[in-house]
């Protein structure tokens, strides 16, 4: 048995021709759909990148217990399970998060692996002098932004690009091993993740007049750019997707050339999509997980059923991919896996689940039955209690700080941790779902999710479905308290939130705070957070209004941003009324006396 998984990062299904985007130049995705079962109701689960990959390895949801982090010592990894049964597993990737503190346990579960450098500020080429950076519409200009411009100097040709080199390596594996048996190849590219860096031959498919600032890497924030800038960024994404399509075509060519269709499973998938101006937002993880980010493309060829050119309506999720691989190779799932093999779903659209759970740590906890989507916000404005449960206390690019760990406690095991107790650490979310409110949508009548429903009977059904999913996942008790749901017993009308939280759901649609409405000065909401925390009185003002901003992981990423910029990015952390209070207090500080 042989299997190939081609995984893209940030692949928005609404930009793919098989899902209706006929203006995108992507002939190989059309070709793929003609050779596979195309899934119309696939949802990711735990967001974003590394939480999604933990699901791929473990076949269970991550986000209720843990934010961004490595595989845990008690986790079952599908590539490792395959390897223990004599299946050679190989990873070819340019995804830089695998080599950071918060992802460093994933690639080692493969028998062999290759990594190609240069994506999204990967700390690759060392250059002390600043690179030439064009005028750009960008709020976050940190070391990752600078490093990306260093790296771009070394990617002058498409042959040098890490996406190209990743697919080169995958094709080398296929040509070397196509006659052998018992192997699994994962070709995984970071593209079309931002920055949307591609080459002229891909851009020419999307001609348009644009003379504004460089804009191929939107911040994760409210759209404040012009319509021209927004369209330009969308077309830059489209050009990079066209480059991805070309790489996909190389894999399909190899499948043809090497006669792999007869005995090789092929899965083409992604971790999540991206908001590209929809709902007046850029990016992911701040706004709720709308369909543009969580409703994902999936294509599967199974040589046993040989289904091709057909659509599948059954609700499936990322947690099903690992169990599908195990079943294909005849390896049993572990008892902790929540996903289901998709063999029969590919063959005849057999359902595997009634509901799909999804969300990000500390954000909305959402459920869908394939038609309705229920996004449950926290029941209180503080988004608490919230805790990380882990034995691997790392964030994306660093360890938990001593300040974060000083209140950690050892707590009893969960059902899936193999009798291993865990560290319970106070957690922080980058965005507060309370600001957006609890939302309910009907995708049949409102596919753009623009008109939230107020329907108590429907919300009661979906809240019950959500609670059942929480219990099945052995969610921490704190999640029930945070969400205002019962850990035992029935969900009742008193637990409903959509109608109660409609005022904040309406308020978040209002334009963000305007800089001109706030006083300026050396200690103000206009200056970087770094300047404020360097001044004892200013730090005390910020801490009095929101201590978690300084003590949590967000501070490490936001020190170069002003409080106004933070408010635009992390909605709910600094609502406009709180920002006004901070601005007023800062303006009262005497900056003429040395501190």
Coordinates of C-alpha atoms in Angstrom, one line a residue:
X1 CA 0.0 0.0 0.0
X2 CA 1.2 3.5 -0.9
X3 CA -0.2 6.9 0.0
X4 CA 0.5 10.6 -0.9
X5 CA -0.8 13.6 0.9
X6 CA -0.3 17.0 -0.7
X7 CA -1.0 19.6 1.9
X8 CA -1.3 23.3 1.3
X9 CA -1.4 26.0 4.1
X10 CA -4.2 28.6 4.0
X11 CA -6.0 27.3 1.0
X12 CA -9.3 29.2 0.7
X13 CA -11.8 26.9 -1.0
X14 CA -13.7 30.0 -2.3
X15 CA -10.6 30.7 -4.5
X16 CA -10.7 27.2 -6.1
X17 CA -12.4 26.5 -9.5
X18 CA -13.9 23.2 -8.3
X19 CA -15.7 25.2 -5.6
X20 CA -17.0 27.9 -7.9
X21 CA -14.1 30.3 -8.4
X22 CA -14.0 30.1 -12.2
X23 CA -11.9 33.4 -12.5
X24 CA -8.9 31.7 -10.8
X25 CA -6.3 30.2 -13.2
X26 CA -5.9 26.7 -11.6
X27 CA -6.3 24.0 -14.3
X28 CA -4.7 21.3 -12.2
X29 CA -7.3 21.7 -9.4
X30 CA -9.9 21.0 -12.1
X31 CA -7.9 18.0 -13.2
X32 CA -7.6 16.9 -9.6
X33 CA -11.4 17.1 -9.1
X34 CA -11.9 15.0 -12.2
X35 CA -9.8 12.2 -10.7
X36 CA -11.0 12.3 -7.0
X37 CA -14.0 12.5 -4.7
X38 CA -14.4 16.3 -4.0
X39 CA -15.8 17.0 -0.5
X40 CA -18.2 19.9 -0.2
X41 CA -18.7 19.8 3.6
X42 CA -15.2 19.5 5.1
X43 CA -14.4 21.5 8.2
X44 CA -11.1 22.0 10.0
X45 CA -11.2 21.7 13.8
X46 CA -8.4 23.2 15.9
X47 CA -6.9 26.4 14.7
X48 CA -4.5 27.6 13.5
X49 CA -1.4 26.0 12.0
X50 CA 0.2 23.7 14.7
X51 CA -3.1 23.0 16.5
X52 CA -4.4 21.8 13.1
X53 CA -1.3 19.6 12.7
X54 CA -1.8 18.1 16.1
X55 CA -5.2 17.0 14.9
X56 CA -3.7 15.4 11.8
X57 CA -1.3 13.4 13.9
X58 CA -3.7 12.5 16.8
X59 CA -7.1 12.3 15.2
X60 CA -8.6 14.4 18.0
X61 CA -9.4 18.0 18.8
X62 CA -6.7 20.1 20.4
X63 CA -8.1 23.6 21.0
X64 CA -10.2 22.9 24.1
X65 CA -7.2 22.0 26.2
X66 CA -4.3 23.7 24.5
X67 CA -3.2 26.6 22.3
X68 CA -0.3 26.5 19.9
X69 CA 2.2 23.9 20.9
X70 CA 4.1 20.7 20.2
X71 CA 2.8 17.1 20.3
X72 CA 2.6 16.0 23.9
X73 CA 4.3 12.9 25.3
X74 CA 1.0 11.1 25.6
X75 CA -0.2 11.8 22.1
X76 CA -0.6 9.1 19.4
X77 CA 1.0 10.2 16.2
X78 CA -0.3 8.7 13.0
X79 CA 3.1 8.9 11.1
X80 CA 4.7 7.3 14.1
X81 CA 2.1 4.6 14.4
X82 CA 2.5 3.8 10.7
X83 CA 6.3 3.7 11.1
X84 CA 6.0 1.1 13.9
X85 CA 4.1 -1.1 11.5
X86 CA 6.9 -1.0 8.9
X87 CA 5.4 1.8 6.8
X88 CA 8.2 4.2 5.6
X89 CA 6.9 7.7 6.3
X90 CA 8.5 10.7 4.6
X91 CA 7.9 14.5 5.0
X92 CA 9.0 17.1 2.5
X93 CA 8.1 20.6 3.6
X94 CA 8.9 24.3 3.7
X95 CA 6.7 24.9 6.7
X96 CA 8.9 26.9 9.1
X97 CA 6.7 26.4 12.2
X98 CA 7.9 22.7 12.4
X99 CA 11.3 24.0 13.4
X100 CA 10.2 26.4 16.2
X101 CA 9.7 25.7 19.8
X102 CA 6.0 25.4 19.4
X103 CA 6.2 22.8 16.7
X104 CA 9.4 20.9 17.2
X105 CA 8.0 17.5 17.9
X106 CA 6.1 16.9 14.7
X107 CA 8.6 16.2 12.0
X108 CA 10.5 13.8 14.2
X109 CA 7.6 11.4 14.1
X110 CA 8.3 10.7 10.4
X111 CA 11.0 8.1 9.5
X112 CA 12.7 10.6 7.2
X113 CA 12.1 14.3 6.5
X114 CA 13.4 17.3 4.5
X115 CA 13.0 21.0 5.2
X116 CA 13.4 23.8 2.7
X117 CA 14.1 27.3 4.0
X118 CA 12.9 30.8 3.3
X119 CA 9.1 31.1 4.0
X120 CA 7.5 33.9 6.0
X121 CA 10.4 35.3 8.0
X122 CA 12.1 32.0 8.5
X123 CA 15.4 32.8 10.4
X124 CA 17.4 31.6 7.4
X125 CA 19.9 34.0 6.0
X126 CA 22.0 36.1 8.4
X127 CA 22.3 39.7 7.4
X128 CA 23.2 42.4 9.8
X129 CA 22.5 45.4 7.5
X130 CA 18.9 46.2 7.0
X131 CA 17.5 45.0 3.7
X132 CA 15.8 47.3 1.2
X133 CA 12.1 47.3 2.2
X134 CA 9.6 49.2 0.0
X135 CA 6.9 51.4 1.3
X136 CA 4.4 49.0 2.6
X137 CA 0.9 49.0 4.2
X138 CA 1.8 47.0 7.3
X139 CA 1.3 47.5 11.0
X140 CA 3.5 44.8 12.4
X141 CA 7.1 45.5 11.3
X142 CA 8.9 43.1 13.7
X143 CA 11.9 40.9 13.2
X144 CA 9.8 38.4 11.2
X145 CA 8.9 41.1 8.7
X146 CA 12.5 42.3 8.4
X147 CA 13.8 38.7 8.0
X148 CA 11.3 38.0 5.2
X149 CA 12.8 40.8 3.2
X150 CA 16.3 39.4 3.8
X151 CA 15.1 36.0 2.6
X152 CA 13.4 37.3 -0.5
X153 CA 16.8 38.5 -1.8
X154 CA 17.7 34.8 -2.1
X155 CA 14.6 33.7 -3.9
X156 CA 15.1 35.5 -7.2
X157 CA 14.1 32.6 -9.4
X158 CA 11.2 30.2 -9.1
X159 CA 13.6 27.3 -9.0
X160 CA 15.0 28.6 -5.7
X161 CA 11.6 29.1 -4.0
X162 CA 11.0 26.8 -1.1
X163 CA 7.7 25.7 -2.5
X164 CA 9.4 24.5 -5.7
X165 CA 12.1 22.8 -3.8
X166 CA 9.6 21.1 -1.5
X167 CA 7.8 19.6 -4.5
X168 CA 11.1 18.7 -6.1
X169 CA 11.9 16.6 -3.0
X170 CA 8.5 15.0 -3.0
X171 CA 8.9 14.0 -6.7
X172 CA 12.3 12.7 -6.0
X173 CA 10.8 10.4 -3.4
X174 CA 8.2 9.2 -5.8
X175 CA 10.6 8.4 -8.6
X176 CA 13.0 6.7 -6.1
X177 CA 10.3 4.6 -4.4
X178 CA 7.4 4.1 -6.8
X179 CA 8.2 0.5 -7.3
X180 CA 8.5 -0.2 -3.6
X181 CA 5.6 -0.9 -1.3
X182 CA 4.5 0.3 2.2
X183 CA 5.2 4.0 2.2
X184 CA 3.5 7.3 3.0
X185 CA 4.7 10.6 1.5
X186 CA 3.5 14.0 2.8
X187 CA 4.4 16.9 0.5
X188 CA 3.5 20.0 2.5
X189 CA 4.0 23.6 1.4
X190 CA 3.5 26.7 3.4
X191 CA 1.9 28.4 0.4
X192 CA -0.5 30.1 -0.3
X193 CA 0.0 31.4 3.3
X194 CA 1.0 35.0 3.5
X195 CA 3.1 36.8 2.4
X196 CA 1.7 36.3 -1.1
X197 CA 5.1 36.1 -2.8
X198 CA 5.1 34.7 -6.3
X199 CA 6.5 35.4 -9.7
X200 CA 5.6 37.5 -12.7
X201 CA 4.4 34.6 -14.8
X202 CA 1.7 33.8 -12.2
X203 CA 0.8 37.5 -11.6
X204 CA 0.1 38.0 -15.3
X205 CA -3.1 35.9 -15.0
X206 CA -4.5 38.7 -12.9
X207 CA -3.7 42.0 -14.7
X208 CA -4.8 45.2 -12.8
X209 CA -3.7 48.7 -12.4
X210 CA -2.2 49.4 -9.0
X211 CA 0.3 52.0 -7.9
X212 CA -0.2 52.0 -4.1
X213 CA 2.2 50.8 -1.4
X214 CA 3.6 47.3 -1.4
X215 CA 0.8 45.0 -0.1
X216 CA 1.1 41.2 -0.1
X217 CA 1.1 40.6 3.6
X218 CA -2.0 41.9 5.4
X219 CA -2.0 42.2 9.2
X220 CA -4.7 40.2 11.0
X221 CA -7.0 43.1 11.7
X222 CA -10.0 45.0 10.5
X223 CA -9.9 46.2 6.9
X224 CA -8.8 49.8 6.9
X225 CA -7.3 49.8 3.4
X226 CA -8.8 51.2 0.3
X227 CA -10.9 49.1 -2.1
X228 CA -8.0 49.2 -4.6
X229 CA -5.5 47.9 -2.0
X230 CA -7.9 45.2 -0.9
X231 CA -8.4 44.0 -4.4
X232 CA -4.7 44.1 -5.1
X233 CA -4.0 41.8 -2.0
X234 CA -6.7 39.4 -3.2
X235 CA -5.1 39.1 -6.6
X236 CA -1.6 38.6 -5.0
X237 CA -3.1 35.7 -3.2
X238 CA -4.6 34.4 -6.4
X239 CA -1.3 34.6 -8.1
X240 CA 0.4 32.5 -5.4
X241 CA -2.5 30.0 -5.6
X242 CA -1.8 29.7 -9.3
X243 CA 1.8 28.9 -8.4
X244 CA 0.5 26.2 -6.0
X245 CA -1.7 24.8 -8.8
X246 CA 1.4 24.4 -11.0
X247 CA 3.1 22.4 -8.2
X248 CA 0.0 20.2 -7.8
X249 CA 0.1 19.5 -11.5
X250 CA 3.6 18.1 -11.2
X251 CA 2.4 15.6 -8.7
X252 CA -0.5 14.6 -10.9
X253 CA 1.9 14.2 -13.8
X254 CA 4.0 11.9 -11.7
X255 CA 0.9 9.8 -10.7
X256 CA 0.3 9.4 -14.4
X257 CA 3.9 8.7 -15.4
X258 CA 4.6 6.2 -12.7
X259 CA 1.2 4.4 -12.8
X260 CA 0.4 5.2 -9.2
X261 CA -3.3 5.6 -9.6
X262 CA -3.8 1.8 -9.4
X263 CA -2.3 1.3 -5.9
X264 CA -1.8 4.7 -4.3
X265 CA -4.1 6.7 -2.0
X266 CA -4.0 10.5 -2.8
X267 CA -5.3 13.1 -0.4
X268 CA -5.1 16.9 -1.2
X269 CA -6.0 19.1 1.8
X270 CA -5.3 22.2 3.8
X271 CA -5.3 23.3 7.4
X272 CA -7.5 26.3 7.1
X273 CA -8.4 29.2 4.8
X274 CA -8.1 33.0 5.2
X275 CA -10.2 36.1 5.4
X276 CA -9.2 38.3 2.4
X277 CA -11.4 41.3 3.2
X278 CA -14.6 39.3 3.7
X279 CA -16.6 40.4 6.8
X280 CA -14.3 43.5 6.7
X281 CA -11.4 41.5 8.2
X282 CA -8.0 40.2 7.2
X283 CA -6.4 37.0 8.3
X284 CA -7.6 34.5 10.9
X285 CA -7.9 33.9 14.6
X286 CA -9.2 37.4 15.6
X287 CA -12.6 37.4 14.0
X288 CA -14.8 34.3 14.5
X289 CA -13.9 31.3 12.3
X290 CA -16.2 32.2 9.4
X291 CA -16.5 29.7 6.5
X292 CA -13.8 31.4 4.5
X293 CA -11.3 30.2 7.2
X294 CA -12.8 27.0 8.5
X295 CA -14.8 25.4 5.7
X296 CA -12.0 23.7 3.8
X297 CA -11.4 21.9 0.5
X298 CA -10.6 18.2 0.4
X299 CA -10.0 15.8 -2.5
X300 CA -9.5 12.1 -2.0
X301 CA -8.6 9.3 -4.5
X302 CA -8.9 5.8 -3.0
X303 CA -7.7 3.1 -5.5
X304 CA -10.0 0.6 -3.8
X305 CA -13.3 2.3 -4.7
X306 CA -11.9 4.2 -7.7
X307 CA -14.4 7.0 -7.3
X308 CA -13.6 10.0 -9.5
X309 CA -15.3 13.1 -10.6
X310 CA -18.0 12.8 -7.9
X311 CA -19.0 15.2 -5.1
X312 CA -19.4 14.2 -1.4
X313 CA -21.9 16.0 0.9
X314 CA -21.1 14.1 4.2
X315 CA -19.7 16.3 7.0
X316 CA -16.0 15.4 7.5
X317 CA -13.2 17.0 9.4
X318 CA -9.4 17.3 9.7
X319 CA -9.5 14.8 12.6
X320 CA -10.7 12.1 10.0
X321 CA -7.5 12.3 7.9
X322 CA -5.2 10.4 10.3
X323 CA -7.7 7.6 10.9
X324 CA -8.2 7.4 7.1
X325 CA -4.5 6.8 6.6
X326 CA -4.4 4.2 9.4
X327 CA -7.3 2.3 8.0
X328 CA -5.8 2.3 4.5
X329 CA -2.6 0.7 5.8
X330 CA -4.5 -1.7 8.0
X331 CA -3.4 -0.2 11.2
X332 CA -5.9 0.1 14.1
X333 CA -6.9 3.5 15.5
X334 CA -6.2 4.1 19.1
X335 CA -9.1 4.4 21.5
X336 CA -8.4 8.2 22.0
X337 CA -9.0 9.1 18.4
X338 CA -12.2 11.0 17.6
X339 CA -11.8 11.0 13.8
X340 CA -13.3 8.3 11.5
X341 CA -11.9 6.6 8.4
X342 CA -13.4 8.0 5.2
X343 CA -13.2 4.8 3.1
X344 CA -17.0 4.4 2.9
X345 CA -17.6 8.1 2.6
X346 CA -15.4 8.3 -0.4
X347 CA -17.1 5.2 -1.9
X348 CA -20.8 6.1 -1.4
X349 CA -21.0 9.3 0.8
X350 CA -21.7 7.3 4.0
X351 CA -21.9 9.8 6.9
X352 CA -19.3 9.6 9.7
X353 CA -20.6 12.3 12.1
X354 CA -23.6 14.3 13.1
X355 CA -21.6 17.4 14.1
X356 CA -18.3 19.0 13.6
X357 CA -16.5 20.9 16.4
X358 CA -14.1 23.8 15.6
X359 CA -12.4 26.8 17.2
X360 CA -9.2 28.3 18.5
X361 CA -7.9 28.3 22.0
X362 CA -9.8 30.9 24.1
X363 CA -11.9 31.9 21.1
X364 CA -15.4 31.0 20.0
X365 CA -16.2 27.3 20.4
X366 CA -18.3 26.4 17.3
X367 CA -20.3 23.5 16.0
X368 CA -21.9 22.7 12.6
X369 CA -24.2 20.1 11.4
X370 CA -23.4 20.9 7.8
X371 CA -26.2 23.4 7.4
X372 CA -26.2 25.5 10.6
X373 CA -23.1 27.0 12.2
X374 CA -23.3 28.0 15.9
X375 CA -20.4 30.1 17.2
X376 CA -20.5 30.2 21.0
X377 CA -18.8 33.2 22.6
X378 CA -17.8 33.3 26.3
X379 CA -20.5 34.1 28.7
X380 CA -18.6 36.9 30.5
X381 CA -16.5 39.8 29.2
X382 CA -13.3 38.5 30.9
X383 CA -13.2 35.3 28.8
X384 CA -12.4 33.3 31.9
X385 CA -11.6 30.8 33.2
X386 CA -9.1 29.7 30.6
X387 CA -6.2 27.4 31.1
X388 CA -3.6 25.6 29.1
X389 CA -3.2 21.9 29.9
X390 CA 0.2 20.7 28.8
X391 CA 3.5 19.0 29.6
X392 CA 5.2 21.0 26.8
X393 CA 4.9 24.6 27.9
X394 CA 5.9 26.4 24.8
X395 CA 4.3 29.0 22.6
X396 CA 5.0 29.5 18.8
X397 CA 8.4 30.9 19.2
X398 CA 9.4 30.5 22.8
X399 CA 8.8 28.9 26.2
X400 CA 6.1 29.9 28.7
X401 CA 7.7 32.6 30.8
X402 CA 8.3 32.1 34.5
X403 CA 5.6 34.7 35.1
X404 CA 3.1 32.5 33.3
X405 CA 4.3 29.3 35.0
X406 CA 4.4 30.6 38.6
X407 CA 0.7 29.8 39.1
X408 CA 0.8 26.4 37.3
X409 CA -0.5 23.4 39.1
X410 CA -0.4 19.7 38.5
X411 CA -3.9 18.4 37.8
X412 CA -5.4 14.9 37.3
X413 CA -5.3 13.2 33.9
X414 CA -7.9 13.6 31.2
X415 CA -9.3 10.5 29.6
X416 CA -6.9 10.7 26.7
X417 CA -3.6 11.4 28.5
X418 CA -2.9 7.8 29.4
X419 CA -3.1 8.3 33.2
X420 CA -0.6 11.2 32.9
X421 CA -1.3 14.3 35.0
X422 CA -0.8 17.7 33.4
X423 CA 0.3 21.2 34.1
X424 CA -2.7 23.6 34.3
X425 CA -1.4 27.0 33.4
X426 CA -3.5 30.3 33.3
X427 CA -4.1 30.9 29.6
X428 CA -4.6 34.0 27.5
X429 CA -6.4 34.5 24.1
X430 CA -5.3 36.9 21.5
X431 CA -8.9 38.0 20.9
X432 CA -11.9 38.1 23.1
X433 CA -15.0 36.3 21.6
X434 CA -17.3 38.3 23.9
X435 CA -16.8 41.3 21.7
X436 CA -18.3 39.5 18.7
X437 CA -21.1 37.8 20.6
X438 CA -22.6 34.4 20.1
X439 CA -23.6 33.9 16.4
X440 CA -25.9 31.5 14.6
X441 CA -26.0 31.1 10.8
X442 CA -28.0 29.1 8.2
X443 CA -25.5 28.4 5.4
X444 CA -28.3 27.4 3.0
X445 CA -30.0 30.8 3.1
X446 CA -27.0 32.9 4.1
X447 CA -23.8 31.3 2.7
X448 CA -21.9 34.5 3.3
X449 CA -22.7 34.5 7.0
X450 CA -23.9 38.1 6.9
X451 CA -27.2 37.8 8.8
X452 CA -27.0 36.1 12.2
X453 CA -30.2 34.4 13.3
X454 CA -32.1 34.9 16.5
X455 CA -34.0 31.6 16.8
X456 CA -34.2 30.3 20.4
X457 CA -35.4 26.8 19.4
X458 CA -32.6 26.4 16.8
X459 CA -30.0 27.8 19.2
X460 CA -31.1 25.4 21.9
X461 CA -30.7 22.5 19.5
X462 CA -27.2 23.7 18.3
X463 CA -26.1 24.5 21.9
X464 CA -27.1 21.0 22.9
X465 CA -25.2 19.6 20.0
X466 CA -22.2 21.7 21.0
X467 CA -22.4 20.5 24.6
X468 CA -22.5 16.9 23.5
X469 CA -19.3 17.5 21.5
X470 CA -17.6 19.1 24.5
X471 CA -18.4 16.1 26.7
X472 CA -17.3 13.7 24.1
X473 CA -13.9 15.5 23.9
X474 CA -13.5 15.5 27.7
X475 CA -13.3 19.3 27.7
X476 CA -11.9 20.9 30.8
X477 CA -14.5 22.0 33.3
X478 CA -13.3 25.6 32.9
X479 CA -14.5 25.6 29.3
X480 CA -18.1 25.0 30.4
X481 CA -17.9 27.9 32.9
X482 CA -16.3 30.2 30.3
X483 CA -19.0 29.4 27.7
X484 CA -21.9 29.3 30.2
X485 CA -22.9 25.7 29.4
X486 CA -23.6 22.9 31.8
X487 CA -21.0 20.1 32.2
X488 CA -23.8 17.7 33.1
X489 CA -27.5 17.6 32.5
X490 CA -29.6 19.2 29.7
X491 CA -29.0 22.5 28.0
X492 CA -32.0 24.8 28.8
X493 CA -33.3 28.1 27.5
X494 CA -31.5 29.9 30.3
X495 CA -28.2 28.9 28.7
X496 CA -28.8 30.7 25.4
X497 CA -26.7 33.7 24.5
X498 CA -27.3 34.8 21.0
X499 CA -30.2 37.2 21.8
X500 CA -28.5 38.5 25.0
X501 CA -25.2 39.2 23.2
X502 CA -26.7 40.8 20.1
X503 CA -25.8 44.3 21.3
X504 CA -22.0 43.5 21.2
X505 CA -22.4 41.5 18.0
X506 CA -23.9 44.7 16.5
X507 CA -21.3 47.0 18.1
X508 CA -18.3 45.1 16.7
X509 CA -19.5 45.9 13.2
X510 CA -19.0 49.6 13.8
X511 CA -15.8 51.3 12.5
X512 CA -12.8 50.9 14.7
X513 CA -11.4 53.7 16.9
X514 CA -9.9 56.6 14.9
X515 CA -6.5 57.8 15.8
X516 CA -7.5 61.5 15.6
X517 CA -10.0 60.9 18.5
X518 CA -7.2 60.3 21.0
X519 CA -4.6 62.7 22.6
X520 CA -1.0 62.4 21.4
X521 CA 2.2 62.7 23.4
X522 CA 5.2 60.8 24.5
X523 CA 3.0 58.6 26.7
X524 CA -0.2 58.0 24.8
X525 CA -2.1 55.3 22.9
X526 CA -0.2 56.3 19.8
X527 CA 3.3 55.2 21.0
X528 CA 4.6 51.6 21.0
X529 CA 3.7 49.5 24.0
X530 CA 7.5 49.2 24.6
X531 CA 7.6 52.9 25.5
X532 CA 4.7 52.6 27.9
X533 CA 6.0 49.7 29.9
X534 CA 9.4 51.4 30.2
X535 CA 7.8 54.2 32.2
X536 CA 6.6 53.0 35.7
X537 CA 3.5 55.2 35.9
X538 CA 2.4 54.4 32.3
X539 CA 2.9 50.7 32.9
X540 CA 0.8 50.9 36.0
X541 CA -2.0 52.5 34.0
X542 CA -1.9 49.8 31.3
X543 CA -1.7 47.1 33.9
X544 CA -4.6 48.5 35.9
X545 CA -6.8 48.2 32.9
X546 CA -5.5 45.0 31.4
X547 CA -2.7 43.1 33.2
X548 CA -2.9 40.1 30.8
X549 CA -1.7 42.3 28.0
X550 CA 1.6 42.6 29.8
X551 CA 1.9 39.1 31.4
X552 CA 0.7 36.9 28.5
X553 CA 2.4 35.8 25.3
X554 CA 0.7 38.6 23.3
X555 CA 3.1 41.2 24.9
X556 CA 6.1 39.5 23.4
X557 CA 4.6 40.0 19.9
X558 CA 3.0 43.4 20.5
X559 CA 5.8 45.5 22.1
X560 CA 6.4 47.5 18.9
X561 CA 2.7 48.2 18.4
X562 CA 0.7 51.1 19.8
X563 CA -2.3 50.5 21.9
X564 CA -4.4 51.9 19.0
X565 CA -2.9 49.3 16.7
X566 CA -3.4 46.5 19.3
X567 CA -7.0 47.5 19.6
X568 CA -7.5 47.1 15.8
X569 CA -5.8 43.7 15.8
X570 CA -7.0 42.1 19.1
X571 CA -10.6 43.1 19.3
X572 CA -11.9 42.7 22.8
X573 CA -8.6 43.1 24.5
X574 CA -8.9 46.9 24.3
X575 CA -12.4 48.0 23.5
X576 CA -12.9 51.6 22.6
X577 CA -14.3 52.7 26.0
X578 CA -11.3 51.1 27.8
X579 CA -8.9 52.7 25.3
X580 CA -10.4 56.1 26.1
X581 CA -9.9 55.5 29.8
X582 CA -6.3 54.5 29.3
X583 CA -5.7 57.5 27.0
X584 CA -7.1 59.9 29.6
X585 CA -5.0 58.4 32.4
X586 CA -1.8 58.5 30.3
X587 CA -2.4 62.2 29.4
X588 CA -2.4 63.0 33.1
X589 CA 1.2 61.7 33.6
X590 CA 3.8 64.3 34.1
X591 CA 6.6 63.5 31.6
X592 CA 8.7 66.6 32.4
X593 CA 10.1 65.1 35.6
X594 CA 12.8 62.4 35.2
X595 CA 11.7 59.0 36.5

